CSV table of C-alpha atoms and ligand atoms in Angstrom, one decimal:
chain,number,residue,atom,x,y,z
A,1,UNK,CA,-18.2,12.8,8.1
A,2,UNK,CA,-15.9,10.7,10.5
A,3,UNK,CA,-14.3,12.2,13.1
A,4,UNK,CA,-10.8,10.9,11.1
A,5,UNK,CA,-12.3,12.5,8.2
A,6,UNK,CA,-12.3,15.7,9.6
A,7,UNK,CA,-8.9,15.6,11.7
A,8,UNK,CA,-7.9,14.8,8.0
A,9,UNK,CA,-9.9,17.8,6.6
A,10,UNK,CA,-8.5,20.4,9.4
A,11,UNK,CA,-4.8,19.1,9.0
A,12,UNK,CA,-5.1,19.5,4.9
A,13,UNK,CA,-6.1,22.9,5.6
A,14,UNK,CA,-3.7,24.2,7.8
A,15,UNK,CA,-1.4,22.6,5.5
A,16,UNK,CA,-2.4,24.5,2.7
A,17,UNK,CA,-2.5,27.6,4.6
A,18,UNK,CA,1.3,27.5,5.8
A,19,UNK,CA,1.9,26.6,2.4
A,20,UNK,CA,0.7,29.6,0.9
A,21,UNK,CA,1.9,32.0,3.6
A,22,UNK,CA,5.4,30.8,3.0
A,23,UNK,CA,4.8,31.2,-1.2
A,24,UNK,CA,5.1,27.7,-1.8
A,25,UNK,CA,2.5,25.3,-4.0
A,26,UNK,CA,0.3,23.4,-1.4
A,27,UNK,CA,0.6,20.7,-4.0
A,28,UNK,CA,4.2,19.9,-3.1
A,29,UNK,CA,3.3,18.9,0.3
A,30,UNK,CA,2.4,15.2,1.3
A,31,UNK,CA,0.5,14.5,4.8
A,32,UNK,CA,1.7,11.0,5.6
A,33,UNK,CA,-0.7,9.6,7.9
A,34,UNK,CA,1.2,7.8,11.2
A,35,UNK,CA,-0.4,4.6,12.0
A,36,UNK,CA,1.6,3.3,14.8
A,37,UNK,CA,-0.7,1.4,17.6
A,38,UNK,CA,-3.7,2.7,15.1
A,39,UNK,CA,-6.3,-0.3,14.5
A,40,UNK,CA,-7.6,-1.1,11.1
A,41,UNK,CA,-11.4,0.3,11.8
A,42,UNK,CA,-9.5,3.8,12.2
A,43,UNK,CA,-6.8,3.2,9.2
A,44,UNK,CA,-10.5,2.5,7.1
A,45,UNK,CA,-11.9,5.6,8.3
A,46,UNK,CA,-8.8,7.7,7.2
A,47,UNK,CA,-8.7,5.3,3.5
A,48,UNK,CA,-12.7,5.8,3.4
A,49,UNK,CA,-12.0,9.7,3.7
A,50,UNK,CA,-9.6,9.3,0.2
A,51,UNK,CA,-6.3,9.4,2.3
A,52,UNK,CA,-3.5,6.9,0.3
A,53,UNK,CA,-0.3,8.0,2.4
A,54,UNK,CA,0.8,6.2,5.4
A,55,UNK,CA,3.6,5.8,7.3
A,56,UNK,CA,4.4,2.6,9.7
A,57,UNK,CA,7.1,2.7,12.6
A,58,UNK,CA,7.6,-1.1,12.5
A,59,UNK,CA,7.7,-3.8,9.8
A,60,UNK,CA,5.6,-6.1,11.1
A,61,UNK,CA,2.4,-4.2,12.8
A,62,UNK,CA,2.6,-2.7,9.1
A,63,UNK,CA,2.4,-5.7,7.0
A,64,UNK,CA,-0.8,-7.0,8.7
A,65,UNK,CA,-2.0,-3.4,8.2
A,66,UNK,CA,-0.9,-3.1,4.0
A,67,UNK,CA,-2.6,-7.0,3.6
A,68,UNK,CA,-5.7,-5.8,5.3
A,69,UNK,CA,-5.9,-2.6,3.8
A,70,UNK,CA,-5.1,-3.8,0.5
A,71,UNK,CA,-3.7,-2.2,-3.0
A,72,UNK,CA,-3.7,1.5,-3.6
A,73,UNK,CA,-2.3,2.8,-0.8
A,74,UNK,CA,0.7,4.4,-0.6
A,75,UNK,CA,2.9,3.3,2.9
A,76,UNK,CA,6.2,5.3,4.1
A,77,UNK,CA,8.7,3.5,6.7
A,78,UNK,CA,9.4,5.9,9.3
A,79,UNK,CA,11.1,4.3,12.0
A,80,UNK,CA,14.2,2.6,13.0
A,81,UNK,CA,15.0,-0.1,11.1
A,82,UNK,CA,16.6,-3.0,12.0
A,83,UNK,CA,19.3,-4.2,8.7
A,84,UNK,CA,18.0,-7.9,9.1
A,85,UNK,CA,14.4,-6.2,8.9
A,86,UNK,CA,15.8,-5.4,5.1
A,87,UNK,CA,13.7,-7.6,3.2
A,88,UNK,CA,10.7,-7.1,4.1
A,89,UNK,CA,11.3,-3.2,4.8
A,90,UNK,CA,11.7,-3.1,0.7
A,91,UNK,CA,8.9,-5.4,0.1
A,92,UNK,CA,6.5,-3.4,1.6
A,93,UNK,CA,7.3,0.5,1.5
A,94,UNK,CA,7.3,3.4,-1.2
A,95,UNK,CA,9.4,5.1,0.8
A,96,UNK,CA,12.1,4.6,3.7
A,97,UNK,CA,12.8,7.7,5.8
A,98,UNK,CA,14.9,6.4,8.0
A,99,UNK,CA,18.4,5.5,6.7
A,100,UNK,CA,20.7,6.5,9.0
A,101,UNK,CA,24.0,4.4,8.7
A,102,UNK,CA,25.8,2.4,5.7
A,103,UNK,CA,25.6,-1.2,7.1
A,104,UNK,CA,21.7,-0.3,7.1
A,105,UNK,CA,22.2,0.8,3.3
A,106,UNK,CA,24.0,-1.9,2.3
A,107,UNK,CA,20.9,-4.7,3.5
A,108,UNK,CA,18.5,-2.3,1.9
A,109,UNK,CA,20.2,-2.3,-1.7
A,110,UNK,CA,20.8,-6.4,-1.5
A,111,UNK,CA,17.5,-6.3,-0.6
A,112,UNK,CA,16.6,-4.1,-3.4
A,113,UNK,CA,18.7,-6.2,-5.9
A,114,UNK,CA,17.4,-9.6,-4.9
A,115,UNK,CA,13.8,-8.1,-5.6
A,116,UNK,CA,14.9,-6.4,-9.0
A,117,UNK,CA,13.5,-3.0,-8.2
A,118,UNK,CA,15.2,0.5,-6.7
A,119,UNK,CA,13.8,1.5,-3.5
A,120,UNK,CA,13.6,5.3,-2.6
A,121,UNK,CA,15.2,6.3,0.6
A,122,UNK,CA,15.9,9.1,3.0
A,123,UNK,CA,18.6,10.0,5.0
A,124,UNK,CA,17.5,10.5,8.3
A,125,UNK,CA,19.9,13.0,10.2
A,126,UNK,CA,20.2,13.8,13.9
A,127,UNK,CA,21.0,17.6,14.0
A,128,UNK,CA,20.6,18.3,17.8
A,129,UNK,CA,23.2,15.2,18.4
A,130,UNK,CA,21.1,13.9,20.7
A,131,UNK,CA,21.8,10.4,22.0
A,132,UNK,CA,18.8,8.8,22.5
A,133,UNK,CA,17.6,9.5,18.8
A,134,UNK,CA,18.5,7.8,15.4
A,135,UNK,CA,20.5,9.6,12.8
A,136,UNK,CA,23.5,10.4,10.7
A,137,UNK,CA,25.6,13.0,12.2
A,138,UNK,CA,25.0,16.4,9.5
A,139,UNK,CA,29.0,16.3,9.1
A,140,UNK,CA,28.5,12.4,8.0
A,141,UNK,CA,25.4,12.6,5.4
A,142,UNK,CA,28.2,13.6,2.6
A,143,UNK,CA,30.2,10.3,2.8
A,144,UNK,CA,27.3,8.3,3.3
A,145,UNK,CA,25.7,9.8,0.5
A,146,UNK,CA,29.1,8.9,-1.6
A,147,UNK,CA,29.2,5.2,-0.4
A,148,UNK,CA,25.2,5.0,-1.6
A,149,UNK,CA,25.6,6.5,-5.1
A,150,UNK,CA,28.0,3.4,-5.6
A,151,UNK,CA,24.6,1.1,-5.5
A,152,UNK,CA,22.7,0.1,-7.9
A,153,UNK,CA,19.2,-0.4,-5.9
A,154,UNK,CA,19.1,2.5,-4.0
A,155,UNK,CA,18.0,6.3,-4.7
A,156,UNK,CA,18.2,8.6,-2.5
A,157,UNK,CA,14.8,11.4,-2.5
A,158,UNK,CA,15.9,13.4,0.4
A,159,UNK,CA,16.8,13.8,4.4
A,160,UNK,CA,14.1,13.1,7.2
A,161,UNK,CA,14.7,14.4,10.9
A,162,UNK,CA,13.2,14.3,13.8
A,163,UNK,CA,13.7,17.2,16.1
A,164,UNK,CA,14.3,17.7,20.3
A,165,UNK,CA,10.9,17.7,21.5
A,166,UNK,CA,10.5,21.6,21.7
A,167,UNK,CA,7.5,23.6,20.7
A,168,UNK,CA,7.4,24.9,17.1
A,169,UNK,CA,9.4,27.8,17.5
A,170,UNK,CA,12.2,26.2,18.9
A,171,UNK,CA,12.3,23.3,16.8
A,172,UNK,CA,11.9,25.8,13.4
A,173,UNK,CA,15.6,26.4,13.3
A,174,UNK,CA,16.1,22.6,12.7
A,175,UNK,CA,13.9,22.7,9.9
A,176,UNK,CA,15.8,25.1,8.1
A,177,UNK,CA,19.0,23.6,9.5
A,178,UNK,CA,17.8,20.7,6.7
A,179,UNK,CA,16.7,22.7,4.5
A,180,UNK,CA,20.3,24.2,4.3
A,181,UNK,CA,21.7,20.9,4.4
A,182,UNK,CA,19.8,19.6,1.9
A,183,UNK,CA,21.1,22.6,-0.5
A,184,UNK,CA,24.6,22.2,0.6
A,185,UNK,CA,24.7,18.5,-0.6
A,186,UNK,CA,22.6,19.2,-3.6
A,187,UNK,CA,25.7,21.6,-4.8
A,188,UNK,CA,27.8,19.2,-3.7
A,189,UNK,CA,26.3,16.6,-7.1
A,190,UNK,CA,26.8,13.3,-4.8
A,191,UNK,CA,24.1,11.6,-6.2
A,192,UNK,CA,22.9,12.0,-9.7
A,193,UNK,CA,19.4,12.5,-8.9
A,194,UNK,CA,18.0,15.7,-7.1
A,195,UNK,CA,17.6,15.6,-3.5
A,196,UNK,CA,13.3,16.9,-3.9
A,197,UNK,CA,12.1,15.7,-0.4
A,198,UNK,CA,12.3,16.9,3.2
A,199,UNK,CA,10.3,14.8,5.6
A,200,UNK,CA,9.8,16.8,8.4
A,201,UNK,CA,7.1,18.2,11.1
A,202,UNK,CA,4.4,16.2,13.2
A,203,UNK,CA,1.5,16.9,14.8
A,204,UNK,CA,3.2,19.6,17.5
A,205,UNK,CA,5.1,21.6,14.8
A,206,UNK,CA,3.8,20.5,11.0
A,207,UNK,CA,2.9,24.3,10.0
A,208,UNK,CA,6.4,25.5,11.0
A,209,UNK,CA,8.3,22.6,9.1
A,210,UNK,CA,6.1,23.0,5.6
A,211,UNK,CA,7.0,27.1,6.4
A,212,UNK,CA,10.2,26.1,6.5
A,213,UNK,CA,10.1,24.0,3.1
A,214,UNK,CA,8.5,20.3,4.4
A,215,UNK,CA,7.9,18.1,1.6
A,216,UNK,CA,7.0,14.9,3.8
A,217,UNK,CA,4.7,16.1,6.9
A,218,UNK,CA,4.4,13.2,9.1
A,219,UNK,CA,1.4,13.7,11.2
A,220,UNK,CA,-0.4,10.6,13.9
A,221,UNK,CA,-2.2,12.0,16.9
A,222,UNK,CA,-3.5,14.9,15.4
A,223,UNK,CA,-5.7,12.7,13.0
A,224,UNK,CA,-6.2,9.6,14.9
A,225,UNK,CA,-6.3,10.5,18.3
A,226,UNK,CA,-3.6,10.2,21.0
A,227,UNK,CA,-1.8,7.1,21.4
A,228,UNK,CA,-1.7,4.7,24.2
A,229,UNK,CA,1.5,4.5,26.1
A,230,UNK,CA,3.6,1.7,24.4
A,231,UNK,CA,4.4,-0.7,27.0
B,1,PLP,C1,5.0,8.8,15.8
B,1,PLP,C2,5.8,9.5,14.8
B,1,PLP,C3,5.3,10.6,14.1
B,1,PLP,C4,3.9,11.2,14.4
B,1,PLP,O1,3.9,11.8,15.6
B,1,PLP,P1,2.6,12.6,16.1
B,1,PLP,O2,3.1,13.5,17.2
B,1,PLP,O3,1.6,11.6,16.6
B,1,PLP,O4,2.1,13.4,14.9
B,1,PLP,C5,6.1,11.2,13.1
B,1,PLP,N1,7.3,10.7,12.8
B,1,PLP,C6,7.9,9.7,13.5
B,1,PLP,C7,9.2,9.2,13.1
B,1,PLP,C8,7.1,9.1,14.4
B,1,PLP,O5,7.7,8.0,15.1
């Protein structure tokens, strides 16, 4: 077995068992793989092992990645995204976790349109207000949400956050802070669909976020290795 294979293996497991200790179906939680800076021989490794989830931080290392891994896989856009980036963000991805403003909306439905599809989003909130970080305010989700359910191309699945950098206990109360969210707007019928998915939880803190109701577990280093420094 590859050494991905078996990061893969361990993180399924642990996984499973937060799952279960928290009475929930290990079923309804997805591992997205994190490929950022990760090279194909590694992303072949994790696809040889049967992995099909991925998740890509920027549109272009990922469509070299999605041509050379070819069909079957499933990829997840996780990072900020640029509206001009629109295009090609809804060519490419099952999934975008990261929409966090209604300009950024508006590109991805016109996008959506031109292509004659719906694309599945997330609303990615910023909970701690933190400056540095990209995210709807909580107290803006609801108006967003309202200007979104006007178009035609879009559905929203969910919220996505991504906590302070704190160790898992401190970070859990933001997991359920989105959890709560999450069932505040659902009462609130914005959007005619149910809001199913929480993306939340990466390597440091995934067992505590599925605890806390993770649908989405985004997870890099802990299967692939630690990253270089981005320079
Ligand atoms: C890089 C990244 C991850 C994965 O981080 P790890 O700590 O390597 O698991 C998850 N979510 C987002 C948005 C990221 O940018």
């Amino acid at each position: 077995m590859s050494q991905i294979a078996a990061n893969l293996k361990a993180v399924q497991e642990r996984i499973t068992a937060a799952a279960r200790r928290a009475g929930r179906d290990p079923a309804g939680v997805r591992l997205i793989a994190v490929t950022k800076t990760v090279d194909l021989e590694r992303l072949r490794q994790a696809a040889a092992a049967g992995h099909r989830c991925f998740g890509e931080n920027y549109v272009q290392e990922a469509q070299a990645k999605i041509t050379a891994l070819g069909p079957g896989l499933q990829w997840h856009f996780i990072g900020h995204l640029q509206s001009k980036k629109s295009g090609a963000a809804v060519n490419l991805f099952d999934l975008i976790h990261s929409v966090d403003r209604l300009k950024l909306a508006q590109a991805l439905d016109q996008a959506a349109a031109r292509l004659h599809q719906v694309q599945d989003i997330l609303i990615q909130v910023n909970l701690a207000g933190e400056g540095t970080k990209s995210g709807a305010a909580p107290e803006e989700v609801p108006d967003l949400l309202r200007e979104i359910a006007r178009m035609a191309h879009l559905r929203v699945m969910g919220l996505m956050t991504m906590p302070p950098w704190l160790d898992p206990e401190e970070v859990r109360p933001y997991f359920r802070a989105l959890r709560e969210l999450r069932h505040r707007l659902q009462d609130m019928e914005i959007v005619p669909n149910p809001l199913t998915e929480l993306s939340m939880g990466m390597s440091g803190d995934y067992e505590a976020a599925v605890e806390e109701g993770a649908t989405l577990v985004r997870v890099g280093t802990a299967i692939f290795g630690s990253r270089p420094p981005r320079g």
